[in-house]
Amino acid sequence: NAGVTQTPKFRILKIGQSMTLQCTQDMNHNYMYWYRQDPGMGLKLIYYSVGAGITDKGEVPNGYNVSRSTTEDFPLRLELAAPSQTSVYFCASSYDRGRSSYNEQFFGPGTRLTVL
Amino acid sequence: GEDVEQSLFLSVREGDSSVINCTYTDSSSTYLYWYKQEPGAGLQLLTYIFSNMDMKQDQRLTVLLNKKDKHLSLRIADTQTGDSAIYFCAETLGSSNTGKLIFGQGTTLQVKP
């Protein structure tokens, strides 16, 4: 199993450009998440999905969009990139073990995005 | 809203114990977690504790939970240079299990040889 893979690893965007960050998992997890990590700020949840066709906003969704057409893929779209979106982006996935069980999230290696 | 707070930095000598502390706000969290992030990598689950437990031990790791004070700690015994990393405390968001987590800012652990 490759686990959670993310592409690209690095990207530099100009203000106003758009791009899609790719995320794929091969563990048949139903839950998937996108986070951003800013220095000294921990991780903030952007969007999450509990299954194909179902997505919902996290803490910081503005400026981003997601889709979940398959169980494996959960791309994150940035429209009109802004310097405030400079960050490291992590995709994660987990398996629904039910309400009474713990939920281990598996993280990809991250995408480092700079908007100039 | 819900918040998780951690101190930002801890430095210890190899062989000493490390204690990383965390406070959280959501008293309905069912599970609390410790994740580890090594340089240039994503986070990995280190350990977790169910909210009705006071303590959990796993080899060199001891997790203590004080629900009254909403305080969580991670103790690493016989700290090694390979333990140098950023450690994140996280709480589940409410009692549901959508898997949504609130993370602290992370504590950078520096282990000096």
CSV table of C-alpha atoms in Angstrom, one decimal:
chain,number,residue,atom,x,y,z
A,1,ASN,CA,0.0,0.0,0.0
A,2,ALA,CA,1.3,3.5,-0.9
A,3,GLY,CA,-1.0,5.0,1.8
A,4,VAL,CA,-1.8,8.7,1.2
A,5,THR,CA,-0.1,10.3,-1.8
A,6,GLN,CA,0.0,14.0,-2.6
A,7,THR,CA,1.1,15.8,-5.7
A,8,PRO,CA,2.9,18.1,-6.3
A,9,LYS,CA,5.4,18.3,-3.4
A,10,PHE,CA,6.2,21.9,-4.1
A,11,ARG,CA,4.6,24.7,-6.1
A,12,ILE,CA,5.0,28.4,-6.6
A,13,LEU,CA,2.0,30.3,-7.8
A,14,LYS,CA,1.4,33.9,-8.8
A,15,ILE,CA,-1.4,35.9,-7.2
A,16,GLY,CA,-4.6,35.2,-9.0
A,17,GLN,CA,-3.5,31.8,-10.5
A,18,SER,CA,-5.4,28.7,-9.7
A,19,MET,CA,-4.3,25.1,-9.1
A,20,THR,CA,-5.5,21.7,-7.9
A,21,LEU,CA,-3.7,19.8,-5.2
A,22,GLN,CA,-4.1,16.1,-5.7
A,23,CYS,CA,-4.6,13.5,-3.0
A,24,THR,CA,-5.1,9.8,-3.4
A,25,GLN,CA,-5.4,7.0,-0.8
A,26,ASP,CA,-5.4,3.3,-1.5
A,27,MET,CA,-6.6,2.1,2.0
A,28,ASN,CA,-10.3,2.2,1.1
A,29,HIS,CA,-10.9,4.8,3.8
A,30,ASN,CA,-14.2,6.5,3.7
A,31,TYR,CA,-13.1,9.7,5.5
A,32,MET,CA,-10.7,12.2,3.9
A,33,TYR,CA,-9.5,15.6,5.1
A,34,TRP,CA,-7.5,18.6,3.9
A,35,TYR,CA,-5.5,20.6,6.4
A,36,ARG,CA,-3.2,23.6,6.1
A,37,GLN,CA,-0.2,24.0,8.4
A,38,ASP,CA,1.1,27.5,9.0
A,39,PRO,CA,4.3,28.0,11.1
A,40,GLY,CA,3.6,27.8,14.8
A,41,MET,CA,-0.1,27.5,14.2
A,42,GLY,CA,-0.8,23.8,14.2
A,43,LEU,CA,-3.1,22.3,11.6
A,44,LYS,CA,-6.4,23.9,10.5
A,45,LEU,CA,-9.1,21.8,8.8
A,46,ILE,CA,-10.1,23.2,5.4
A,47,TYR,CA,-12.6,20.6,4.1
A,48,TYR,CA,-13.5,17.0,4.9
A,49,SER,CA,-15.5,14.2,3.3
A,50,VAL,CA,-17.2,11.2,4.9
A,51,GLY,CA,-17.6,9.4,1.6
A,52,ALA,CA,-17.8,9.7,-2.1
A,53,GLY,CA,-20.1,12.5,-3.1
A,54,ILE,CA,-20.2,14.1,0.4
A,55,THR,CA,-18.1,17.0,1.4
A,56,ASP,CA,-18.3,19.6,4.1
A,57,LYS,CA,-16.5,22.7,5.3
A,58,GLY,CA,-13.9,22.7,8.1
A,59,GLU,CA,-12.5,25.7,10.0
A,60,VAL,CA,-10.9,27.6,7.1
A,61,PRO,CA,-12.7,26.8,3.8
A,62,ASN,CA,-12.7,30.3,2.2
A,63,GLY,CA,-10.7,30.4,-1.1
A,64,TYR,CA,-10.9,26.6,-1.5
A,65,ASN,CA,-13.1,24.0,-3.1
A,66,VAL,CA,-13.1,20.2,-3.0
A,67,SER,CA,-14.8,17.3,-4.7
A,68,ARG,CA,-15.0,13.6,-3.9
A,69,SER,CA,-16.2,11.7,-6.9
A,70,THR,CA,-14.4,8.4,-5.9
A,71,THR,CA,-13.4,6.9,-2.6
A,72,GLU,CA,-9.7,7.2,-3.5
A,73,ASP,CA,-9.4,10.8,-4.6
A,74,PHE,CA,-10.0,14.1,-2.8
A,75,PRO,CA,-8.6,17.0,-4.8
A,76,LEU,CA,-8.4,20.5,-3.3
A,77,ARG,CA,-8.9,23.4,-5.7
A,78,LEU,CA,-7.5,26.9,-5.1
A,79,GLU,CA,-9.1,29.6,-7.2
A,80,LEU,CA,-7.5,33.1,-7.4
A,81,ALA,CA,-4.5,32.3,-5.2
A,82,ALA,CA,-3.6,34.9,-2.6
A,83,PRO,CA,-0.4,35.3,-0.5
A,84,SER,CA,-2.5,34.3,2.6
A,85,GLN,CA,-2.7,30.8,1.1
A,86,THR,CA,1.0,30.3,1.3
A,87,SER,CA,1.2,27.2,3.6
A,88,VAL,CA,1.9,23.5,3.7
A,89,TYR,CA,-1.1,21.5,2.8
A,90,PHE,CA,-1.7,18.0,4.2
A,91,CYS,CA,-4.3,15.5,3.0
A,92,ALA,CA,-5.3,12.7,5.4
A,93,SER,CA,-7.7,9.8,5.5
A,94,SER,CA,-9.2,7.5,8.1
A,95,TYR,CA,-11.5,4.5,8.4
A,96,ASP,CA,-14.9,4.9,10.1
A,97,ARG,CA,-14.7,2.5,13.1
A,98,GLY,CA,-18.0,3.8,14.6
A,99,ARG,CA,-18.8,6.4,17.2
A,100,SER,CA,-17.3,4.5,20.1
A,101,SER,CA,-13.9,3.9,18.6
A,102,TYR,CA,-10.8,5.9,18.0
A,103,ASN,CA,-10.2,7.4,14.6
A,104,GLU,CA,-6.6,7.2,13.3
A,105,GLN,CA,-5.8,9.7,10.5
A,106,PHE,CA,-3.1,8.8,8.0
A,107,PHE,CA,-1.3,11.7,6.5
A,108,GLY,CA,0.3,12.3,3.2
A,109,PRO,CA,3.7,13.9,2.9
A,110,GLY,CA,2.4,17.4,2.2
A,111,THR,CA,2.5,20.0,-0.5
A,112,ARG,CA,4.4,23.2,0.1
A,113,LEU,CA,2.7,26.1,-1.7
A,114,THR,CA,4.1,29.6,-2.1
A,115,VAL,CA,1.9,32.4,-3.5
A,116,LEU,CA,3.9,35.4,-4.7
B,1,GLY,CA,-14.9,27.8,19.9
B,2,GLU,CA,-12.9,24.7,20.7
B,3,ASP,CA,-9.2,25.3,21.3
B,4,VAL,CA,-6.2,23.3,22.1
B,5,GLU,CA,-3.1,24.9,23.6
B,6,GLN,CA,0.5,23.6,23.9
B,7,SER,CA,3.8,25.1,24.8
B,8,LEU,CA,5.9,25.6,21.7
B,9,PHE,CA,9.3,24.2,22.7
B,10,LEU,CA,11.0,21.7,25.0
B,11,SER,CA,14.6,20.8,25.2
B,12,VAL,CA,15.9,17.8,27.1
B,13,ARG,CA,19.1,15.8,27.3
B,14,GLU,CA,19.3,12.3,25.9
B,15,GLY,CA,18.2,9.7,28.5
B,16,ASP,CA,16.0,12.2,30.4
B,17,SER,CA,12.2,12.1,30.5
B,18,SER,CA,10.3,14.6,28.4
B,19,VAL,CA,6.8,15.8,29.4
B,20,ILE,CA,4.7,17.6,26.9
B,21,ASN,CA,1.6,19.3,28.1
B,22,CYS,CA,-1.7,20.2,26.5
B,23,THR,CA,-4.9,21.9,27.5
B,24,TYR,CA,-8.2,21.5,25.6
B,25,THR,CA,-11.7,23.0,25.8
B,26,ASP,CA,-14.2,20.5,24.4
B,27,SER,CA,-15.3,18.4,27.4
B,28,SER,CA,-17.4,16.2,25.1
B,29,SER,CA,-14.3,14.9,23.2
B,30,THR,CA,-14.4,11.1,23.2
B,31,TYR,CA,-10.8,10.6,22.3
B,32,LEU,CA,-7.6,12.7,22.6
B,33,TYR,CA,-4.6,12.0,20.5
B,34,TRP,CA,-0.9,12.6,20.3
B,35,TYR,CA,0.6,12.9,16.8
B,36,LYS,CA,4.3,13.1,15.9
B,37,GLN,CA,5.7,15.0,12.9
B,38,GLU,CA,9.2,14.5,11.8
B,39,PRO,CA,11.0,17.1,9.6
B,40,GLY,CA,9.5,17.3,6.1
B,41,ALA,CA,6.9,14.6,6.7
B,42,GLY,CA,3.2,14.3,7.5
B,43,LEU,CA,1.9,13.6,11.0
B,44,GLN,CA,1.7,10.0,12.4
B,45,LEU,CA,-0.4,8.9,15.3
B,46,LEU,CA,1.7,8.2,18.3
B,47,THR,CA,-0.9,7.3,20.9
B,48,TYR,CA,-4.4,8.1,22.0
B,49,ILE,CA,-6.6,7.9,25.1
B,50,PHE,CA,-10.3,7.4,25.6
B,51,SER,CA,-11.9,10.1,27.6
B,52,ASN,CA,-13.0,7.8,30.5
B,53,MET,CA,-9.4,6.8,31.2
B,54,ASP,CA,-6.9,8.6,33.5
B,55,MET,CA,-3.7,7.0,32.2
B,56,LYS,CA,-2.5,5.0,29.3
B,57,GLN,CA,1.0,3.4,29.1
B,58,ASP,CA,2.6,2.2,25.9
B,59,GLN,CA,6.3,1.2,26.2
B,60,ARG,CA,8.2,4.5,26.7
B,61,LEU,CA,5.1,6.6,26.4
B,62,THR,CA,2.7,7.5,29.2
B,63,VAL,CA,-0.4,9.6,28.6
B,64,LEU,CA,-2.1,11.3,31.6
B,65,LEU,CA,-5.6,12.8,31.3
B,66,ASN,CA,-7.2,15.1,33.8
B,67,LYS,CA,-10.7,15.7,32.6
B,68,LYS,CA,-11.6,18.1,35.4
B,69,ASP,CA,-8.8,20.5,34.4
B,70,LYS,CA,-9.0,19.5,30.7
B,71,HIS,CA,-5.3,18.7,30.8
B,72,LEU,CA,-3.4,16.1,28.8
B,73,SER,CA,0.2,15.2,29.0
B,74,LEU,CA,2.6,12.9,27.2
B,75,ARG,CA,5.6,11.6,29.0
B,76,ILE,CA,8.5,10.0,27.0
B,77,ALA,CA,10.8,8.0,29.2
B,78,ASP,CA,14.5,7.7,28.3
B,79,THR,CA,14.2,10.2,25.5
B,80,GLN,CA,16.4,9.5,22.5
B,81,THR,CA,17.7,11.8,19.7
B,82,GLY,CA,15.3,10.0,17.4
B,83,ASP,CA,12.4,11.4,19.4
B,84,SER,CA,13.3,14.9,18.2
B,85,ALA,CA,10.2,16.0,16.3
B,86,ILE,CA,7.1,18.2,16.7
B,87,TYR,CA,4.4,16.7,18.9
B,88,PHE,CA,0.7,17.6,18.4
B,89,CYS,CA,-2.1,17.2,20.8
B,90,ALA,CA,-5.5,16.8,19.2
B,91,GLU,CA,-9.1,16.5,20.5
B,92,THR,CA,-12.1,15.1,18.6
B,93,LEU,CA,-14.6,17.8,17.7
B,94,GLY,CA,-17.6,17.0,19.9
B,95,SER,CA,-18.9,13.5,20.6
B,96,SER,CA,-19.5,12.6,16.9
B,97,ASN,CA,-17.1,10.5,15.1
B,98,THR,CA,-16.7,12.2,11.7
B,99,GLY,CA,-13.0,12.1,12.6
B,100,LYS,CA,-12.8,15.9,12.8
B,101,LEU,CA,-9.9,16.9,15.0
B,102,ILE,CA,-8.8,20.2,16.6
B,103,PHE,CA,-5.0,20.3,16.8
B,104,GLY,CA,-2.7,22.3,19.1
B,105,GLN,CA,0.1,24.4,17.7
B,106,GLY,CA,2.6,21.6,18.3
B,107,THR,CA,5.5,21.3,20.7
B,108,THR,CA,9.0,21.1,19.2
B,109,LEU,CA,11.0,18.6,21.2
B,110,GLN,CA,14.8,19.0,20.9
B,111,VAL,CA,16.9,16.2,22.3
B,112,LYS,CA,20.5,17.0,23.0
B,113,PRO,CA,23.1,14.2,23.0
